[in-house]
XYZ file of C-alpha atoms in Angstrom:
225
model
C -0.542 18.124 -17.681
C -0.156 21.351 -19.413
C -1.853 24.710 -17.926
C -3.487 26.983 -20.853
C -3.822 30.841 -20.312
C -7.404 31.315 -20.570
C -6.904 35.184 -22.328
C -6.890 33.735 -25.538
C -7.766 35.522 -28.581
C -11.067 34.933 -30.091
C -9.542 33.110 -33.588
C -7.950 30.781 -30.969
C -11.220 29.527 -29.213
C -13.157 26.749 -30.396
C -16.651 25.992 -29.934
C -19.447 23.659 -29.383
C -22.788 23.844 -31.537
C -26.303 23.868 -30.320
C -29.597 23.624 -31.295
C -32.577 25.759 -29.127
C -35.392 24.470 -28.017
C -38.826 25.010 -28.723
C -40.472 28.151 -27.718
C -43.728 28.554 -27.033
C -45.363 29.446 -30.633
C -43.071 28.009 -32.294
C -43.733 25.402 -35.345
C -42.926 21.812 -34.958
C -41.674 19.660 -37.903
C -42.764 16.354 -37.908
C -41.304 13.640 -40.041
C -43.673 11.429 -41.739
C -41.850 9.091 -42.986
C -38.657 8.275 -41.219
C -36.625 5.252 -42.486
C -37.846 2.063 -40.162
C -36.147 -0.660 -38.059
C -37.498 -3.928 -36.621
C -37.686 -3.463 -33.453
C -36.658 -7.548 -31.937
C -37.243 -6.466 -28.493
C -40.511 -4.651 -29.092
C -41.490 -6.408 -31.635
C -42.430 -4.009 -33.738
C -41.413 -1.498 -36.257
C -39.768 1.991 -35.033
C -38.650 5.085 -37.001
C -34.700 4.430 -37.020
C -32.604 7.533 -38.227
C -28.765 6.393 -36.748
C -27.144 10.011 -37.983
C -26.353 9.013 -41.090
C -28.180 6.508 -41.263
C -25.267 4.166 -42.264
C -23.297 2.724 -39.692
C -19.423 3.468 -39.245
C -17.935 0.395 -38.618
C -14.494 1.624 -38.374
C -14.898 4.253 -35.028
C -18.325 2.613 -33.702
C -19.872 5.952 -33.960
C -22.937 6.294 -36.347
C -22.693 10.123 -36.405
C -21.435 12.244 -39.235
C -21.558 9.173 -41.740
C -23.437 10.949 -44.635
C -27.062 9.852 -46.041
C -27.809 6.134 -47.078
C -30.202 6.363 -50.258
C -33.886 6.760 -48.764
C -36.459 4.683 -50.369
C -38.584 7.826 -50.691
C -38.580 11.640 -50.458
C -38.102 12.601 -46.590
C -41.392 14.460 -45.932
C -41.829 16.830 -42.800
C -45.073 18.363 -42.076
C -45.384 22.020 -40.483
C -47.245 22.569 -37.936
C -47.916 26.566 -37.721
C -50.311 27.936 -35.170
C -51.779 31.305 -35.068
C -49.343 34.028 -34.573
C -46.546 31.383 -34.948
C -42.709 32.403 -34.713
C -40.738 31.991 -37.874
C -39.642 28.202 -38.611
C -35.805 27.760 -37.236
C -33.177 27.726 -39.646
C -31.404 25.103 -38.584
C -33.851 21.857 -36.625
C -31.537 19.159 -34.817
C -33.718 16.835 -33.480
C -33.289 14.137 -35.440
C -30.655 11.999 -34.305
C -27.117 13.886 -35.208
C -28.713 15.068 -38.797
C -30.219 18.232 -38.539
C -33.339 20.076 -41.229
C -31.630 23.574 -42.436
C -33.464 26.702 -44.963
C -32.164 27.638 -47.982
C -30.159 30.617 -46.555
C -28.612 27.908 -43.536
C -27.311 25.604 -46.331
C -26.219 28.628 -47.931
C -24.183 29.839 -45.383
C -22.872 26.683 -44.393
C -21.869 25.421 -48.028
C -19.830 28.687 -48.254
C -18.170 28.315 -44.908
C -17.269 24.709 -45.459
C -18.059 23.273 -48.356
C -17.201 19.898 -47.631
C -17.659 19.480 -44.484
C -21.816 19.012 -45.276
C -24.018 16.794 -47.074
C -27.385 17.954 -48.045
C -30.330 15.528 -49.114
C -33.310 17.735 -50.673
C -37.088 17.115 -48.735
C -40.427 18.118 -49.183
C -41.853 20.147 -46.514
C -45.835 20.573 -46.381
C -48.017 22.542 -43.916
C -51.007 20.866 -41.479
C -53.421 22.443 -44.412
C -51.420 20.282 -47.158
C -50.007 23.757 -48.853
C -46.299 23.393 -49.799
C -43.632 24.483 -46.612
C -40.587 26.521 -47.465
C -37.690 24.768 -49.136
C -35.546 22.908 -46.926
C -32.653 20.041 -46.601
C -31.365 17.122 -44.155
C -27.821 17.769 -43.617
C -25.540 16.034 -41.734
C -21.404 17.608 -40.921
C -19.438 14.421 -42.388
C -16.076 15.615 -41.348
C -13.872 13.947 -37.991
C -10.981 14.657 -36.885
C -8.854 13.165 -34.170
C -8.302 16.995 -33.233
C -8.746 17.120 -29.293
C -5.367 17.202 -27.407
C -6.297 15.232 -24.746
C -2.950 15.047 -22.880
C -2.947 18.862 -22.635
C -6.489 19.122 -21.722
C -7.063 19.474 -18.106
C -9.550 17.305 -16.401
C -10.607 15.642 -19.508
C -10.832 11.792 -20.011
C -11.699 8.611 -21.782
C -13.527 5.743 -20.015
C -13.792 2.300 -21.502
C -17.354 1.181 -21.953
C -17.480 -2.041 -23.441
C -16.903 -2.154 -26.459
C -16.804 1.396 -26.715
C -14.683 4.478 -25.430
C -16.684 7.515 -23.523
C -14.694 10.474 -24.042
C -16.005 13.353 -21.427
C -14.742 17.004 -22.049
C -13.406 19.553 -19.587
C -15.811 21.424 -17.616
C -13.025 24.054 -17.510
C -13.704 24.986 -20.972
C -10.421 27.216 -20.911
C -8.721 23.854 -20.340
C -9.516 21.928 -23.144
C -7.138 21.887 -26.083
C -7.918 20.684 -29.719
C -4.786 20.366 -31.993
C -4.426 23.292 -34.589
C -2.522 20.808 -36.969
C -5.312 18.536 -37.576
C -7.889 21.329 -37.731
C -5.747 23.180 -40.298
C -8.103 25.281 -42.926
C -11.690 23.510 -41.672
C -14.293 25.498 -39.899
C -16.469 22.207 -38.710
C -16.150 19.102 -37.616
C -16.746 16.644 -35.287
C -14.559 14.835 -33.102
C -13.338 11.155 -34.040
C -13.618 10.171 -30.215
C -16.586 11.330 -29.818
C -18.694 12.336 -32.824
C -21.846 13.379 -31.991
C -21.402 16.807 -30.889
C -20.319 19.581 -33.834
C -17.272 22.137 -33.195
C -16.500 25.271 -34.633
C -14.356 27.991 -35.086
C -14.776 32.010 -34.738
C -15.101 32.362 -38.255
C -17.936 29.727 -38.552
C -19.176 31.177 -34.745
C -19.217 34.645 -36.611
C -21.105 33.738 -39.542
C -23.656 31.810 -37.852
C -24.583 34.765 -35.138
C -24.347 37.595 -38.123
C -27.350 39.667 -38.190
C -29.686 38.382 -39.294
C -28.851 35.738 -36.608
C -29.264 32.055 -38.591
C -32.291 30.982 -36.011
C -32.133 27.814 -33.602
C -28.447 27.277 -33.406
C -26.333 28.904 -30.736
C -22.187 28.028 -30.286
C -20.924 28.266 -27.037
C -16.924 28.214 -26.203
C -15.401 24.518 -25.228
C -11.601 25.226 -25.734
C -8.660 26.855 -27.696
C -6.282 25.521 -30.145
C -2.876 24.611 -29.196
C 0.063 27.312 -29.243
């Protein structure tokens, strides 16, 4: 396989979106009325949200498929302890979808309007007062943008009934297809839709002061020549 020059310019780099872990004093968000699904194994109803919650039968992945109509408006309760830190602008603990503040929604839509869908939600504080406005968001653009042949150390394993994609741990050896990505700033991969990827333009905007809290972008590959 072809080797890549690890000295690629910043504009040629691709990043993966990572959500921050809760820390001491960080407010918690509890979704109190998520969709529920009957579990045949446990014989109970359980909270259920495949990232969507629509299932994409074409590629076997339920990540990045948008939102089915909710029976009721999603409600989140904010547990804000005394002296708590500010809420994250982006909270990603909801099986592939994420909760965003008004500022984060504005940034994402200005960067790449067609990549995202949002659903308005209600938030309240533990004492019953109304919380800050938030939205549930999903990244719905999925591209066949990874060049497996040029990416040294990456592979796809057959795990019935699906395929499991493994990106190379040598991030300077992962190659993404420029012609497929085009002008997109955010995308998922069709071969592995759980992760969210972005280019340097998006990373710069997400990290610009004041940085959006709760999100970071780590270098994971380069665009092809």
